[in-house]
mmCIF file of C-alpha atoms and ligand atoms in Angstrom:
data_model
loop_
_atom_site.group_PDB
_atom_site.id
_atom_site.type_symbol
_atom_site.label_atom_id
_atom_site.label_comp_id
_atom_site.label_asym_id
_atom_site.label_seq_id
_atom_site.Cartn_x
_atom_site.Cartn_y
_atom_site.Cartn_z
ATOM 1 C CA UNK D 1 146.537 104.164 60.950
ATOM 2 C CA UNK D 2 146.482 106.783 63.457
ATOM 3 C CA UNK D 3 142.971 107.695 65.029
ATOM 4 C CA UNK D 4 142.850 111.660 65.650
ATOM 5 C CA UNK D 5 140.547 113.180 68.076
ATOM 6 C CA UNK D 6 139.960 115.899 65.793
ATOM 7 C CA UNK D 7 138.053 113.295 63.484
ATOM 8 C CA UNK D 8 136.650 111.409 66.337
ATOM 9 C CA UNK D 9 132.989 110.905 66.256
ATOM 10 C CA UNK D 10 131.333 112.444 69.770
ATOM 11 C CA UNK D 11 129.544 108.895 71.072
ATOM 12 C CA UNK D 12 133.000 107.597 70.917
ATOM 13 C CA UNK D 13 134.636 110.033 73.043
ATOM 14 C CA UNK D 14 131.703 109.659 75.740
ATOM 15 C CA UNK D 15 133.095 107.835 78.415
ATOM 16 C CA UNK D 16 136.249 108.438 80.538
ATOM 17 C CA UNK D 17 139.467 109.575 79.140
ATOM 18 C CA UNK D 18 143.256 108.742 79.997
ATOM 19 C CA UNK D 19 144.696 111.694 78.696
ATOM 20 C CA UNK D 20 148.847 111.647 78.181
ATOM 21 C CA UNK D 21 150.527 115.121 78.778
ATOM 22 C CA UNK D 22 154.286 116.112 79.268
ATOM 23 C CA UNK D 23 154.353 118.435 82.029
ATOM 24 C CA UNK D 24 158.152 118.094 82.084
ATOM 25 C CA UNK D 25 159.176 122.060 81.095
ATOM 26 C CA UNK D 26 160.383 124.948 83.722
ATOM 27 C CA UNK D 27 158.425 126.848 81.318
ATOM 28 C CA UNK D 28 154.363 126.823 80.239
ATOM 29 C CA UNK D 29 153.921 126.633 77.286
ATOM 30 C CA UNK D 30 153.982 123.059 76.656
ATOM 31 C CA UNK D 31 151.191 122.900 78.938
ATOM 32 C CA UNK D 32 149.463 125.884 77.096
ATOM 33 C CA UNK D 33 149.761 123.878 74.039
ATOM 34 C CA UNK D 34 147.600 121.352 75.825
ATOM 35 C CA UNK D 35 144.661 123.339 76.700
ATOM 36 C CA UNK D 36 142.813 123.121 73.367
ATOM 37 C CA UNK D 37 142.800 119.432 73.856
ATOM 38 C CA UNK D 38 141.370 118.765 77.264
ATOM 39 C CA UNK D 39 139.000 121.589 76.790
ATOM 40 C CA UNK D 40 137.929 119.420 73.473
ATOM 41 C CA UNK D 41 137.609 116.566 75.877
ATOM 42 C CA UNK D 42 135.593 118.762 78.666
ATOM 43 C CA UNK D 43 132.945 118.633 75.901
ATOM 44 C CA UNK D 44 132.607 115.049 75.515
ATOM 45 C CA UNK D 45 134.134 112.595 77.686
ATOM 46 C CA UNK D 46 132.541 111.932 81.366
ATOM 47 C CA UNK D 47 135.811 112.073 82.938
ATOM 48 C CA UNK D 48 139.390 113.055 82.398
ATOM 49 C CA UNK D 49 142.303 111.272 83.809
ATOM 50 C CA UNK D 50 145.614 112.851 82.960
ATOM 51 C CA UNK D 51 149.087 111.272 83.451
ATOM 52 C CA UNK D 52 152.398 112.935 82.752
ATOM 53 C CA UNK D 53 155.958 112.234 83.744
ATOM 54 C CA UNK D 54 157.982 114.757 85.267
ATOM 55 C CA UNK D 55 162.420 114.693 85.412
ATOM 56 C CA UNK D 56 164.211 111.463 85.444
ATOM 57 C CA UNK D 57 163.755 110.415 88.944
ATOM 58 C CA UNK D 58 164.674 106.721 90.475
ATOM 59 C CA UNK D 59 162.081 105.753 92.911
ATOM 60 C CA UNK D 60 159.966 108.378 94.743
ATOM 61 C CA UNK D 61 161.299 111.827 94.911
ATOM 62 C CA UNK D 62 159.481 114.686 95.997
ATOM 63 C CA UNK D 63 161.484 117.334 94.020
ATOM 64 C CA UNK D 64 159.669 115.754 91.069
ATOM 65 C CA UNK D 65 155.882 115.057 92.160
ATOM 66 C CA UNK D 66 153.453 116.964 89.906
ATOM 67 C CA UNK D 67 151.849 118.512 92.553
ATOM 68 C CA UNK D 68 152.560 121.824 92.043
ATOM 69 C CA UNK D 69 151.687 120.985 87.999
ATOM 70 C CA UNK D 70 148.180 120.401 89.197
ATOM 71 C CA UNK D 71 147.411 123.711 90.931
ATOM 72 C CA UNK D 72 148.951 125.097 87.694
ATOM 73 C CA UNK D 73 146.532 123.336 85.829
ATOM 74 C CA UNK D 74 143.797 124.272 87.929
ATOM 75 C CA UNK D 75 144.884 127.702 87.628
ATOM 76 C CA UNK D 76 144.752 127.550 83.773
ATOM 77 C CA UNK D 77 141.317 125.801 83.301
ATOM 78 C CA UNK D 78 139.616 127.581 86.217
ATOM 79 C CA UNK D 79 138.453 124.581 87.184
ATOM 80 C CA UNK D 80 139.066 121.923 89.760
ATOM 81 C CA UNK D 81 142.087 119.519 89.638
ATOM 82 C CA UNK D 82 141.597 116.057 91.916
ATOM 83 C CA UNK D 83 145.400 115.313 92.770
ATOM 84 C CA UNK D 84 146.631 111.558 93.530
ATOM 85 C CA UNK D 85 149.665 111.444 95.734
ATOM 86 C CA UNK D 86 149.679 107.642 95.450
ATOM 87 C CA UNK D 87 149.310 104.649 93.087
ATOM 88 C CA UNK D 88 146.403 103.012 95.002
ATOM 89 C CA UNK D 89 144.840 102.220 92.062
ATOM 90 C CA UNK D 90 141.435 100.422 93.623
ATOM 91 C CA UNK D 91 141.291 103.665 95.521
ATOM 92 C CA UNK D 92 141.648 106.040 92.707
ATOM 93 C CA UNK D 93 139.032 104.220 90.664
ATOM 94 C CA UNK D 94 136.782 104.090 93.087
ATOM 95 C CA UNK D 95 137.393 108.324 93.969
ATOM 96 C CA UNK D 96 137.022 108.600 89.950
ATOM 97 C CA UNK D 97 133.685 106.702 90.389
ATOM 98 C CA UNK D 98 132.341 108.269 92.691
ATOM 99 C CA UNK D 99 132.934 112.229 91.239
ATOM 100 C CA UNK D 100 130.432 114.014 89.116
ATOM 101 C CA UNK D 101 130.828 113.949 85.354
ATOM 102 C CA UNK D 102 133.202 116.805 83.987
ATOM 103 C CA UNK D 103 135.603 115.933 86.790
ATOM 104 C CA UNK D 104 139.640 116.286 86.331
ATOM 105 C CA UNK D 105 142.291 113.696 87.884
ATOM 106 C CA UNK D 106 145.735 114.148 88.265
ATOM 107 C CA UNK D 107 148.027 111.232 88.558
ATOM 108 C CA UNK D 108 151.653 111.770 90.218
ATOM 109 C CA UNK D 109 154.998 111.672 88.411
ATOM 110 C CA UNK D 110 154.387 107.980 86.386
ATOM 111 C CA UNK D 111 158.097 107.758 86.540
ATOM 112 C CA UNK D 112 158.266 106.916 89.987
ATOM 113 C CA UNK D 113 157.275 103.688 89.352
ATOM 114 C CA UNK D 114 159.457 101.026 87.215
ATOM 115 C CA UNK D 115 156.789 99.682 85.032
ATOM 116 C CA UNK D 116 156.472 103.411 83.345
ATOM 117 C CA UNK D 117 160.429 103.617 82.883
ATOM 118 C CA UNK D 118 159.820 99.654 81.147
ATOM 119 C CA UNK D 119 157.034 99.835 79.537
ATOM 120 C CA UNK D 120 155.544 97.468 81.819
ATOM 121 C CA UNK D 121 152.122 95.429 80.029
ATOM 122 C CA UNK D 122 150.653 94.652 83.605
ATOM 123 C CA UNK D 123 151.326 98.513 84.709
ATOM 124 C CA UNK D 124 150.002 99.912 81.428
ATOM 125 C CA UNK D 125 147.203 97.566 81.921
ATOM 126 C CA UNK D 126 146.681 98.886 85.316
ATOM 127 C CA UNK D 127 146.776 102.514 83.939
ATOM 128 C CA UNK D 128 143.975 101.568 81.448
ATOM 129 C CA UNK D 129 141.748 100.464 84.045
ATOM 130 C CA UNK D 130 141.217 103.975 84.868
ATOM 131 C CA UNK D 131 139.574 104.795 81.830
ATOM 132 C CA UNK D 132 137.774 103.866 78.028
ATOM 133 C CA UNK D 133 139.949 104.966 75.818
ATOM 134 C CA UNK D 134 143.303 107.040 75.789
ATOM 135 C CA UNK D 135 144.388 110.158 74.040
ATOM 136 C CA UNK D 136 148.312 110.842 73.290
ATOM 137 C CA UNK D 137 148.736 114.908 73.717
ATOM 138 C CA UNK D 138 152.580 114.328 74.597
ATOM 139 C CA UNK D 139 154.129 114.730 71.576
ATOM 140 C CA UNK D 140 157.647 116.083 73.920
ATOM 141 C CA UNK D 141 157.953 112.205 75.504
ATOM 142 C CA UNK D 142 156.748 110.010 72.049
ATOM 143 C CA UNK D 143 160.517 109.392 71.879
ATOM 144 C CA UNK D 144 160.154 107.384 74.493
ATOM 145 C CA UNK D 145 159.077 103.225 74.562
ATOM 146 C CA UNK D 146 157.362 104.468 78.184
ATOM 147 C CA UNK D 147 154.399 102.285 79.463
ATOM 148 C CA UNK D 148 152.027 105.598 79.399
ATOM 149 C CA UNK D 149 153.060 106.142 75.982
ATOM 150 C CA UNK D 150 153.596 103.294 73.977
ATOM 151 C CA UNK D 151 152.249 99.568 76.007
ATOM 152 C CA UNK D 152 148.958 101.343 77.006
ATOM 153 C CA UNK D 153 148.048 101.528 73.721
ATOM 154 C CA UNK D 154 147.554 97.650 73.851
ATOM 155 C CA UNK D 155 144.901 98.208 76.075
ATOM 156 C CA UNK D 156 142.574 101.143 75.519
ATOM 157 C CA UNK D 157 140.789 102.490 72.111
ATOM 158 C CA UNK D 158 143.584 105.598 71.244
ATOM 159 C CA UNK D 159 143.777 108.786 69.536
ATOM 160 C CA UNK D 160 146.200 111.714 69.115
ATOM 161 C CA UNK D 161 145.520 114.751 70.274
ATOM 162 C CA UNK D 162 145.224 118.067 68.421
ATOM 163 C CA UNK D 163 148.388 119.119 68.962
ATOM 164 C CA UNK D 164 150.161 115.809 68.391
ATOM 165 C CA UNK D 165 148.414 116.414 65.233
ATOM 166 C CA UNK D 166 149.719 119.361 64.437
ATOM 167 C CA UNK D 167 153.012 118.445 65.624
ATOM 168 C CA UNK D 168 152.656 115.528 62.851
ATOM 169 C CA UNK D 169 151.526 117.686 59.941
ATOM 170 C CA UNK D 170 154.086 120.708 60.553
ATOM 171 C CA UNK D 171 157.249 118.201 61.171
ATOM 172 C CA UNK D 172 156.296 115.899 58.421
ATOM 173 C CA UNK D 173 155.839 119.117 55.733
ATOM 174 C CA UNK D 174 159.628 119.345 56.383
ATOM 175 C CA UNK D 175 160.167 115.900 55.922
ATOM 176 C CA UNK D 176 158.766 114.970 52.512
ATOM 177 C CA UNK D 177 157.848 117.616 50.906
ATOM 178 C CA UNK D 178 159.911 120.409 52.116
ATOM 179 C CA UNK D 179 160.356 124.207 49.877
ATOM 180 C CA UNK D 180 164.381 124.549 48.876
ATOM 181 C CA UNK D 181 166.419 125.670 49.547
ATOM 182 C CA UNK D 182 165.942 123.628 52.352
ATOM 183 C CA UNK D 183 168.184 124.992 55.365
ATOM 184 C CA UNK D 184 168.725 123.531 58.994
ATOM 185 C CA UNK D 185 170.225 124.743 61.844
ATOM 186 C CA UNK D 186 171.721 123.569 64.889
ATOM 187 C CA UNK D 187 173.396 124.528 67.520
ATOM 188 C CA UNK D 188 172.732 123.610 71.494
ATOM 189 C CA UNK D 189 175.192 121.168 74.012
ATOM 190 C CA UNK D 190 174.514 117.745 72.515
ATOM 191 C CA UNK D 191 176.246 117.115 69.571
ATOM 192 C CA UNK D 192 175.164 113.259 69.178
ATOM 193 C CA UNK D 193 171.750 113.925 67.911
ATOM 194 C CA UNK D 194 172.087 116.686 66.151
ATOM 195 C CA UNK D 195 174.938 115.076 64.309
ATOM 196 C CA UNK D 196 172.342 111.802 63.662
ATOM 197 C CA UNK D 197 170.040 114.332 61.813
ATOM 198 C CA UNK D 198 172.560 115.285 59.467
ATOM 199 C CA UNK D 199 173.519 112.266 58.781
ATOM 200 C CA UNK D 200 170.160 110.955 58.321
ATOM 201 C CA UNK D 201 168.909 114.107 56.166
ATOM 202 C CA UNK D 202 172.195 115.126 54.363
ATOM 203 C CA UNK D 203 170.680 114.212 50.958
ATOM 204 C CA UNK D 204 168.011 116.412 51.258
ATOM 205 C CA UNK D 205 169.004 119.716 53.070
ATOM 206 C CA UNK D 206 170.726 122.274 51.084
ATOM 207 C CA UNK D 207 172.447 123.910 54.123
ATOM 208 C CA UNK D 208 173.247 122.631 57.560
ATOM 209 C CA UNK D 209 174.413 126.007 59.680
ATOM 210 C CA UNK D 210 175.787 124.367 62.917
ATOM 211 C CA UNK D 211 176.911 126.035 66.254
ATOM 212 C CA UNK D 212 177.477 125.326 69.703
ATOM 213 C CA UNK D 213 178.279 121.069 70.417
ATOM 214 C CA UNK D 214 177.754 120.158 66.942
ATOM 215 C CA UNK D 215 180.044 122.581 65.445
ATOM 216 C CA UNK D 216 183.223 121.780 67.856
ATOM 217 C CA UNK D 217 182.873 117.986 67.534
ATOM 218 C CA UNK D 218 183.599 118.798 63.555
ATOM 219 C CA UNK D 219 186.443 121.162 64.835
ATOM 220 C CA UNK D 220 187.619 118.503 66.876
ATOM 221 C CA UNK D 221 187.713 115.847 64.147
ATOM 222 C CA UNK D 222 189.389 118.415 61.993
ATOM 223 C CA UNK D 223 192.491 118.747 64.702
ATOM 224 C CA UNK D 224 191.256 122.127 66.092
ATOM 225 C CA UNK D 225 192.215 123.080 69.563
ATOM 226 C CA UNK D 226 188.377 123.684 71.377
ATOM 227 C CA UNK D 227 190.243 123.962 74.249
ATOM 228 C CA UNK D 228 187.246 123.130 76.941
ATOM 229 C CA UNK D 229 184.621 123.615 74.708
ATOM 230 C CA UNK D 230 181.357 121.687 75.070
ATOM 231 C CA UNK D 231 181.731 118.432 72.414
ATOM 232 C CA UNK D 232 181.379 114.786 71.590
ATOM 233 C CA UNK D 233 184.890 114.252 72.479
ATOM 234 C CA UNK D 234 184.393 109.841 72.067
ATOM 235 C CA UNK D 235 184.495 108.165 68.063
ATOM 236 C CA UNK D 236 186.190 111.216 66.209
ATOM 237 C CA UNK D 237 186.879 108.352 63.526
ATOM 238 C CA UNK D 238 182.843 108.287 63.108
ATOM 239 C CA UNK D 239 183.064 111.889 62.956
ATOM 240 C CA UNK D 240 185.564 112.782 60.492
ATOM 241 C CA UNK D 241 182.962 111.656 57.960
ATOM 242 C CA UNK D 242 181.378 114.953 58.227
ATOM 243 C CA UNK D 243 183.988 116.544 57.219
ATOM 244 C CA UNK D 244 183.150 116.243 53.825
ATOM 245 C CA UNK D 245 179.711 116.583 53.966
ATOM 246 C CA UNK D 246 179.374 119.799 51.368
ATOM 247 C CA UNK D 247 176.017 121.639 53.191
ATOM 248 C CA UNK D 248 177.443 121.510 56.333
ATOM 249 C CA UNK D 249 178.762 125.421 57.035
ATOM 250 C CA UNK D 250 180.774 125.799 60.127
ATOM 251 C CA UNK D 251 181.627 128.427 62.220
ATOM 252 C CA UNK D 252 184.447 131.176 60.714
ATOM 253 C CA UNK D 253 185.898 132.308 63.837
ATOM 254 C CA UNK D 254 185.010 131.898 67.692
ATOM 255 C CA UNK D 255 184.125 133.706 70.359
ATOM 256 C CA UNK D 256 186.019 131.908 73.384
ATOM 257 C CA UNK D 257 185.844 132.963 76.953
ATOM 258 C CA UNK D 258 188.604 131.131 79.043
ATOM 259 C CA UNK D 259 188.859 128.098 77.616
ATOM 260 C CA UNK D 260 185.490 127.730 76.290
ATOM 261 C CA UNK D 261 183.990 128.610 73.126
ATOM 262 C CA UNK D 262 180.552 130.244 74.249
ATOM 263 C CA UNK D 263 178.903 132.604 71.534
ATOM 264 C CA UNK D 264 179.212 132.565 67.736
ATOM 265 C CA UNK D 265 181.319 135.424 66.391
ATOM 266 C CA UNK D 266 179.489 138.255 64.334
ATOM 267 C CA UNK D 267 181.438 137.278 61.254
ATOM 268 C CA UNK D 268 180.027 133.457 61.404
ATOM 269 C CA UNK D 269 176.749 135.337 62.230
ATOM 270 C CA UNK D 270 176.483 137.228 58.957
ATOM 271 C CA UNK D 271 177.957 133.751 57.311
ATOM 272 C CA UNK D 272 174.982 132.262 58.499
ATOM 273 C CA UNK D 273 171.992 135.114 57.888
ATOM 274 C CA UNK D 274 172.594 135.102 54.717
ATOM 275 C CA UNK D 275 172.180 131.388 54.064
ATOM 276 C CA UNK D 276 169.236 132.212 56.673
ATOM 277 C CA UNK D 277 167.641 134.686 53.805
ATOM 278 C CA UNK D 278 168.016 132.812 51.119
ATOM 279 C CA UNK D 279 165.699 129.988 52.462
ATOM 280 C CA UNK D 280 162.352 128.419 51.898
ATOM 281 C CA UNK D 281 162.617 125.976 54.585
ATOM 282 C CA UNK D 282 163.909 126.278 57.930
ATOM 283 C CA UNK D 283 164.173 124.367 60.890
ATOM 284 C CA UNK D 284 166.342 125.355 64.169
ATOM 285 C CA UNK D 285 166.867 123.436 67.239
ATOM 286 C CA UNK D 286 169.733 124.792 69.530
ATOM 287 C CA UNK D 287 171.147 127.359 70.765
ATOM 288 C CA UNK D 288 174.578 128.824 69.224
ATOM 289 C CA UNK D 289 175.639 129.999 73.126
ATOM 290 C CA UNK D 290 175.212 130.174 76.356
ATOM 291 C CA UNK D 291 172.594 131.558 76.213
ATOM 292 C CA UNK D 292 171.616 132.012 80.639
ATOM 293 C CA UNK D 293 174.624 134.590 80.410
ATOM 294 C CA UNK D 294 173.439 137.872 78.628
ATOM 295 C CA UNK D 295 176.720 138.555 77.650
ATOM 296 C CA UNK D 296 176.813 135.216 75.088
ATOM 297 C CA UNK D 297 173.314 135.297 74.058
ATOM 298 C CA UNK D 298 173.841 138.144 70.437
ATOM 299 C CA UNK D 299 174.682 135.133 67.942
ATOM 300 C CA UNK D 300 171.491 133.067 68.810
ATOM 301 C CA UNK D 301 169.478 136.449 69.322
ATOM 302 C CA UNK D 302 171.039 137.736 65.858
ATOM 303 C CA UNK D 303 170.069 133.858 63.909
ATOM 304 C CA UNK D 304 166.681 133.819 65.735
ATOM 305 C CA UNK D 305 166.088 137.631 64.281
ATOM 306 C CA UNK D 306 167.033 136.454 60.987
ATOM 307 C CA UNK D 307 164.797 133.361 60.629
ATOM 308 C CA UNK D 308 162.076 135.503 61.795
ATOM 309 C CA UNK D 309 162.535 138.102 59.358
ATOM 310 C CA UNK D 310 162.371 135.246 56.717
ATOM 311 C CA UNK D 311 158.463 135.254 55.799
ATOM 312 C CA UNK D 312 158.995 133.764 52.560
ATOM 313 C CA UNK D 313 160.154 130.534 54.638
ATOM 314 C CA UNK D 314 158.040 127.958 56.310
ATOM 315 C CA UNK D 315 160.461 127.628 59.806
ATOM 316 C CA UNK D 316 160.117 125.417 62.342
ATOM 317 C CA UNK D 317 162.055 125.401 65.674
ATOM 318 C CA UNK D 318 161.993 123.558 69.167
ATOM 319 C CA UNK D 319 163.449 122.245 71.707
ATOM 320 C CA UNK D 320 163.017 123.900 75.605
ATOM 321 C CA UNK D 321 166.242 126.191 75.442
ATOM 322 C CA UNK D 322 165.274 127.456 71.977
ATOM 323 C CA UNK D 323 161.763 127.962 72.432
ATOM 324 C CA UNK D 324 161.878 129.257 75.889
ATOM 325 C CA UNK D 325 164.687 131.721 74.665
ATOM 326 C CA UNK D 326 162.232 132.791 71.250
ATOM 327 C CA UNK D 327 159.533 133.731 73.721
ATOM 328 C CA UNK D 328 161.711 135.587 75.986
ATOM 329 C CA UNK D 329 162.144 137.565 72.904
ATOM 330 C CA UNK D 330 158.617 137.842 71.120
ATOM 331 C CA UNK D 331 159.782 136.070 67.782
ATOM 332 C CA UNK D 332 158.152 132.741 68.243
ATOM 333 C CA UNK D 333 154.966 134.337 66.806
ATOM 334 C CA UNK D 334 157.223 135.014 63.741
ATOM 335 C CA UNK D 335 157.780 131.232 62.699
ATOM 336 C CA UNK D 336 155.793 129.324 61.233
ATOM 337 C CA UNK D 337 155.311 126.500 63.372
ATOM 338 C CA UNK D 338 157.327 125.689 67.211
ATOM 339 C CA UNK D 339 157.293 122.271 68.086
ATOM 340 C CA UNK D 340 156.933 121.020 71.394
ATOM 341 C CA UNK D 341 159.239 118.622 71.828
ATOM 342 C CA UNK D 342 163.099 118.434 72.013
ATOM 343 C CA UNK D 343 164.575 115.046 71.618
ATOM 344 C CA UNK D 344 161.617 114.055 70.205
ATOM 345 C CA UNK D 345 161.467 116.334 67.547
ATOM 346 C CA UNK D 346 164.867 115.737 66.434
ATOM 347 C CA UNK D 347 164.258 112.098 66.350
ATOM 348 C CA UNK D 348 161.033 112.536 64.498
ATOM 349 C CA UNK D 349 163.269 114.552 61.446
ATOM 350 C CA UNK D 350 166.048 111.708 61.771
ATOM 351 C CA UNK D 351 163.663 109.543 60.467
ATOM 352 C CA UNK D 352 162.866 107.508 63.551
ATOM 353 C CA UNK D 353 159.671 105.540 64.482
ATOM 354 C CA UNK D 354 158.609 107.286 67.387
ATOM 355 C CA UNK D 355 157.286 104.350 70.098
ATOM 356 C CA UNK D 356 154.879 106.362 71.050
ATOM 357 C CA UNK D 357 153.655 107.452 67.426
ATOM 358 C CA UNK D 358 154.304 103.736 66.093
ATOM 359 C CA UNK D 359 151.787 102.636 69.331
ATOM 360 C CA UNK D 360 149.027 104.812 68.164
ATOM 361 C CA UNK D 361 149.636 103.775 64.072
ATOM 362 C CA UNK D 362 149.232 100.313 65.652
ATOM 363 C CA UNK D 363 146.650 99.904 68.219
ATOM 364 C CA UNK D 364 144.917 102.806 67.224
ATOM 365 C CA UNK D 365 141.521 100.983 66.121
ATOM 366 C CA UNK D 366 141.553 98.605 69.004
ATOM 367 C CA UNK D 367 138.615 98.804 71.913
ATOM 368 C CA UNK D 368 139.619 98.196 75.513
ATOM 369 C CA UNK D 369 139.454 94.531 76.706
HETATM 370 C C1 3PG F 401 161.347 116.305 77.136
HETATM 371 O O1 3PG F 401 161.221 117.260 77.912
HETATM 372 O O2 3PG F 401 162.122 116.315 76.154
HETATM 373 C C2 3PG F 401 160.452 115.109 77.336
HETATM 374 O O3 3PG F 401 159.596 115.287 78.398
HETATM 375 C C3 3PG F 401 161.241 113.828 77.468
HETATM 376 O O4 3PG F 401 161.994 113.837 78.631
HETATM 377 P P1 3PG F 401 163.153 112.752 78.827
HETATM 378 O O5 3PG F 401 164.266 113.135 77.889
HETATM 379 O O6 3PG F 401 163.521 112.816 80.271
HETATM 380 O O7 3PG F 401 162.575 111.403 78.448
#
C-alpha cells in the first residue's frame, strides 16, 4: 500500500526529510511541479534533504553537477539552498546537524556514483542516514530500479508526494477506467516504446494515431521506402504484427525533406483531427516532426490544437519534447492533465511495475532501522 503525504499525519512528518526530485529537464516545469511538495514539507519536517539525478553521466562530470539546479531552486523558493559538491557523507550529516530547523540541502548529481546507477543497499543505506523518512516526488525517474528511488525505500519510513499522486490518479483514470472512444497518440523518435504500448493496450484503445518513429517502423515492415527516416530498423519480423492491428491509423502521405520524412502531411493531419474530435479519452506522447525546425513543426502544432479544442475529452500528454513544445504554445492549460514524466509515463500505461512505485507499495509502512 502506498503511503501519500497528502494523508500523512503532521507528528509523522516532523523530523528530517529525504526528498527525491528529477531535476533532469532543460526546461522548469518539472521542477515547478515540485514546489507544492517541499513547500508542504517546509511546514512540517525539521529539515529537507533533496536528491535528484541529472543526464546519464559515468563517473564525475561537471557538465552534469546540479549546481546550477540549486541556485534555481533557491531562486524559486526565495529561500536558501545548502549545496554539497561532495559525497562526504559524515560531513554532510554533521553540516545538516548543525543548521537551524527549516533548512534546505542539496545533494550533487546521485548518478555520479555507481551504487545510484545499481541500486546499491549499502549506498541507499548511506543516503538514508541523512534523514527519517523519505518522500518520492520523482515521478519522471520511477522507471528506474535506481538506489534513490527504489533500495532506499528498504531503509526509511516513505511516502509519495503530491504530485506523484496526481501523476498516479490521472495516468491510472486512463488505464482502467478510461471514457471511449478511447484514442492514443504517438509520435516522437523512439519507436520501441511506443510500439510496447500498443501492444500492451491494443485491446482497449479504439484508435492509435501514430507519427514520427512509430509510424515508419510500420512503413518499414510494410516494404515502404523511408528512405533515411528516423525508425526501429532491427526485428521487422516482430513488427509486421502490427500490421494488422485494426486501431492503428497511419500516416496517408509524407512530408519528406531529403531523405527524411520530417512533418506529417496536412492530409494525414485532417485524418487524424477528426479521430482527435470524436474522442473521450486522449493521451499523446510525441511529437509528429521535427519539431526544433519551425518549418516542420504545423502537423504537431495542428494535432496539439485539436486535442485542445477537445473539452469533451479527458487528455493527457507528456513527455519533455511534447510538453515543452505545448507550453511554447499556451495549450497545455487546455488538457486535462500533463504528466511529468517521459519514459516513465509510457511505461506506467504499458502496464509496467514501476521500481520506484512497486518500492513505495512495498516498504511504504516500514520505519527506519
Ligand atoms: C527523464 O527525464 O525521463 C528521467 O529523468 C529519467 O531519465 P533517464 O532516462 O536518464 O533515466
Amino acid at each position: 500500500m502506498i503511503h501519500f503525504l497528502r494523508g500523512a499525519s503532521a507528528e509523522s512528518l516532523k523530523g528530517r526529510v529525504l526528498l527525491r526530485l528529477d531535476f533532469n529537464t532543460e526546461d522548469e516545469w518539472r521542477l515547478k511541479s515540485a514546489l507544492p511538495t517541499i513547500r508542504f514539507l517546509l511546514r512540517y519536517a525539521e529539515k529537507i534533504v533533496i536528491v535528484s539525478h541529472k543526464g546519464r553521466p559515468i563517473g564525475f562530470d561537471k557538465k552534469f553537477s546540479l549546481r546550477a539546479s540549486a541556485k534555481f531552486l533557491e531562486k524559486l523558493l526565495k529561500r536558501k539552498i545548502i549545496f554539497f559538491p561532495h559525497f562526504r557523507f559524515e560531513k554532510i550529516k554533521k553540516t545538516i546537524a548543525a543548521s537551524p530547523r527549516g533548512s534546505i540541502f542539496l545533494l550533487e548529481n546521485l548518478r555520479f556514483l555507481k551504487g545510484e546507477w545499481k541500486n546499491d543497499l549499502k549506498f541507499a543505506k548511506k543516503l538514508a542516514s541523512l534523514a527519517d523518512y523519505y518522500v518520492n516526488e520523482a515521478f519522471a525517474v520511477c522507471h528506474r530500479a535506481n538506489a534513490s528511488v527504489s533500495a532506499i525505500t528498504r531503509f526509511l519510513k516513505s511516502y509519495a508526494g503530491l504530485e506523484l499522486e496526481n501523476e498516479l490518479k490521472n495516468l491510472s483514470k486512463v488505464m482502467k477506467n478510461p471514457q471511449k472512444p478511447l484514442t492514443i497518440v504517438l509520435g516522437g523518435a523512439k519507436a520501441e516504446d511506443r510500439l510496447g504500448i500498443v501492444k500492451f493496450l491494443k485491446n482497449k484503445v479504439d484508435w492509435f494515431l501514430l507519427g514520427g518513429a512509430p509510424a515508419n517502423t510500420l512503413f518499414l515492415a510494410e516494404g515502404i521506402d523511408i528512405k533515411d527516416s528516423v525508425a526501429l530498423r532491427r526485428h521487422p519480423e516482430k513488427v509486421r504484427p502490427f500490421l494488422k492491428y485494426p486501431n492503428i491509423v497511419l500516416p496517408i502521405d509524407f512530408v519528406f525533406s531529403g531523405r527524411k520524412i520530417l512533418d506529417a502531411s496536412p492530409k494525414t493531419v485532417q485524418v487524424f483531427k477528426e479521430k482527435i474530435s470524436q474522442a473521450k479519452t486522449i493521451v499523446w506522447n510525441g511529437p509528429f516532426g521535427v519539431i526544433e525546425k519551425k518549418r516542420f513543426e504545423k502537423g504537431t502544432l495542428e494535432i496539439g490544437k485539436a486535442i485542445a479544442r477537445n473539452r469533451r475529452a479527458f487528455s493527457v500528454a507528456g513527455g519533455g519534447e511534447t510538453v515543452m513544445f505545448l507550453k511554447k504554445y499556451g495549450l497545455d492549460k487546455k488538457f486535462s492533465f500533463i504528466s511529468t514524466g517521459g519514459g516513465a509515463m509510457l511505461d506506467f500505461l504499458s502496464g509496467r511495475k514501476l521500481p520506484g512505485i512497486a518500492a513505495l507499495e512495498r516498504r511504504g509502512g516500514k520505519k527506519s532501522k
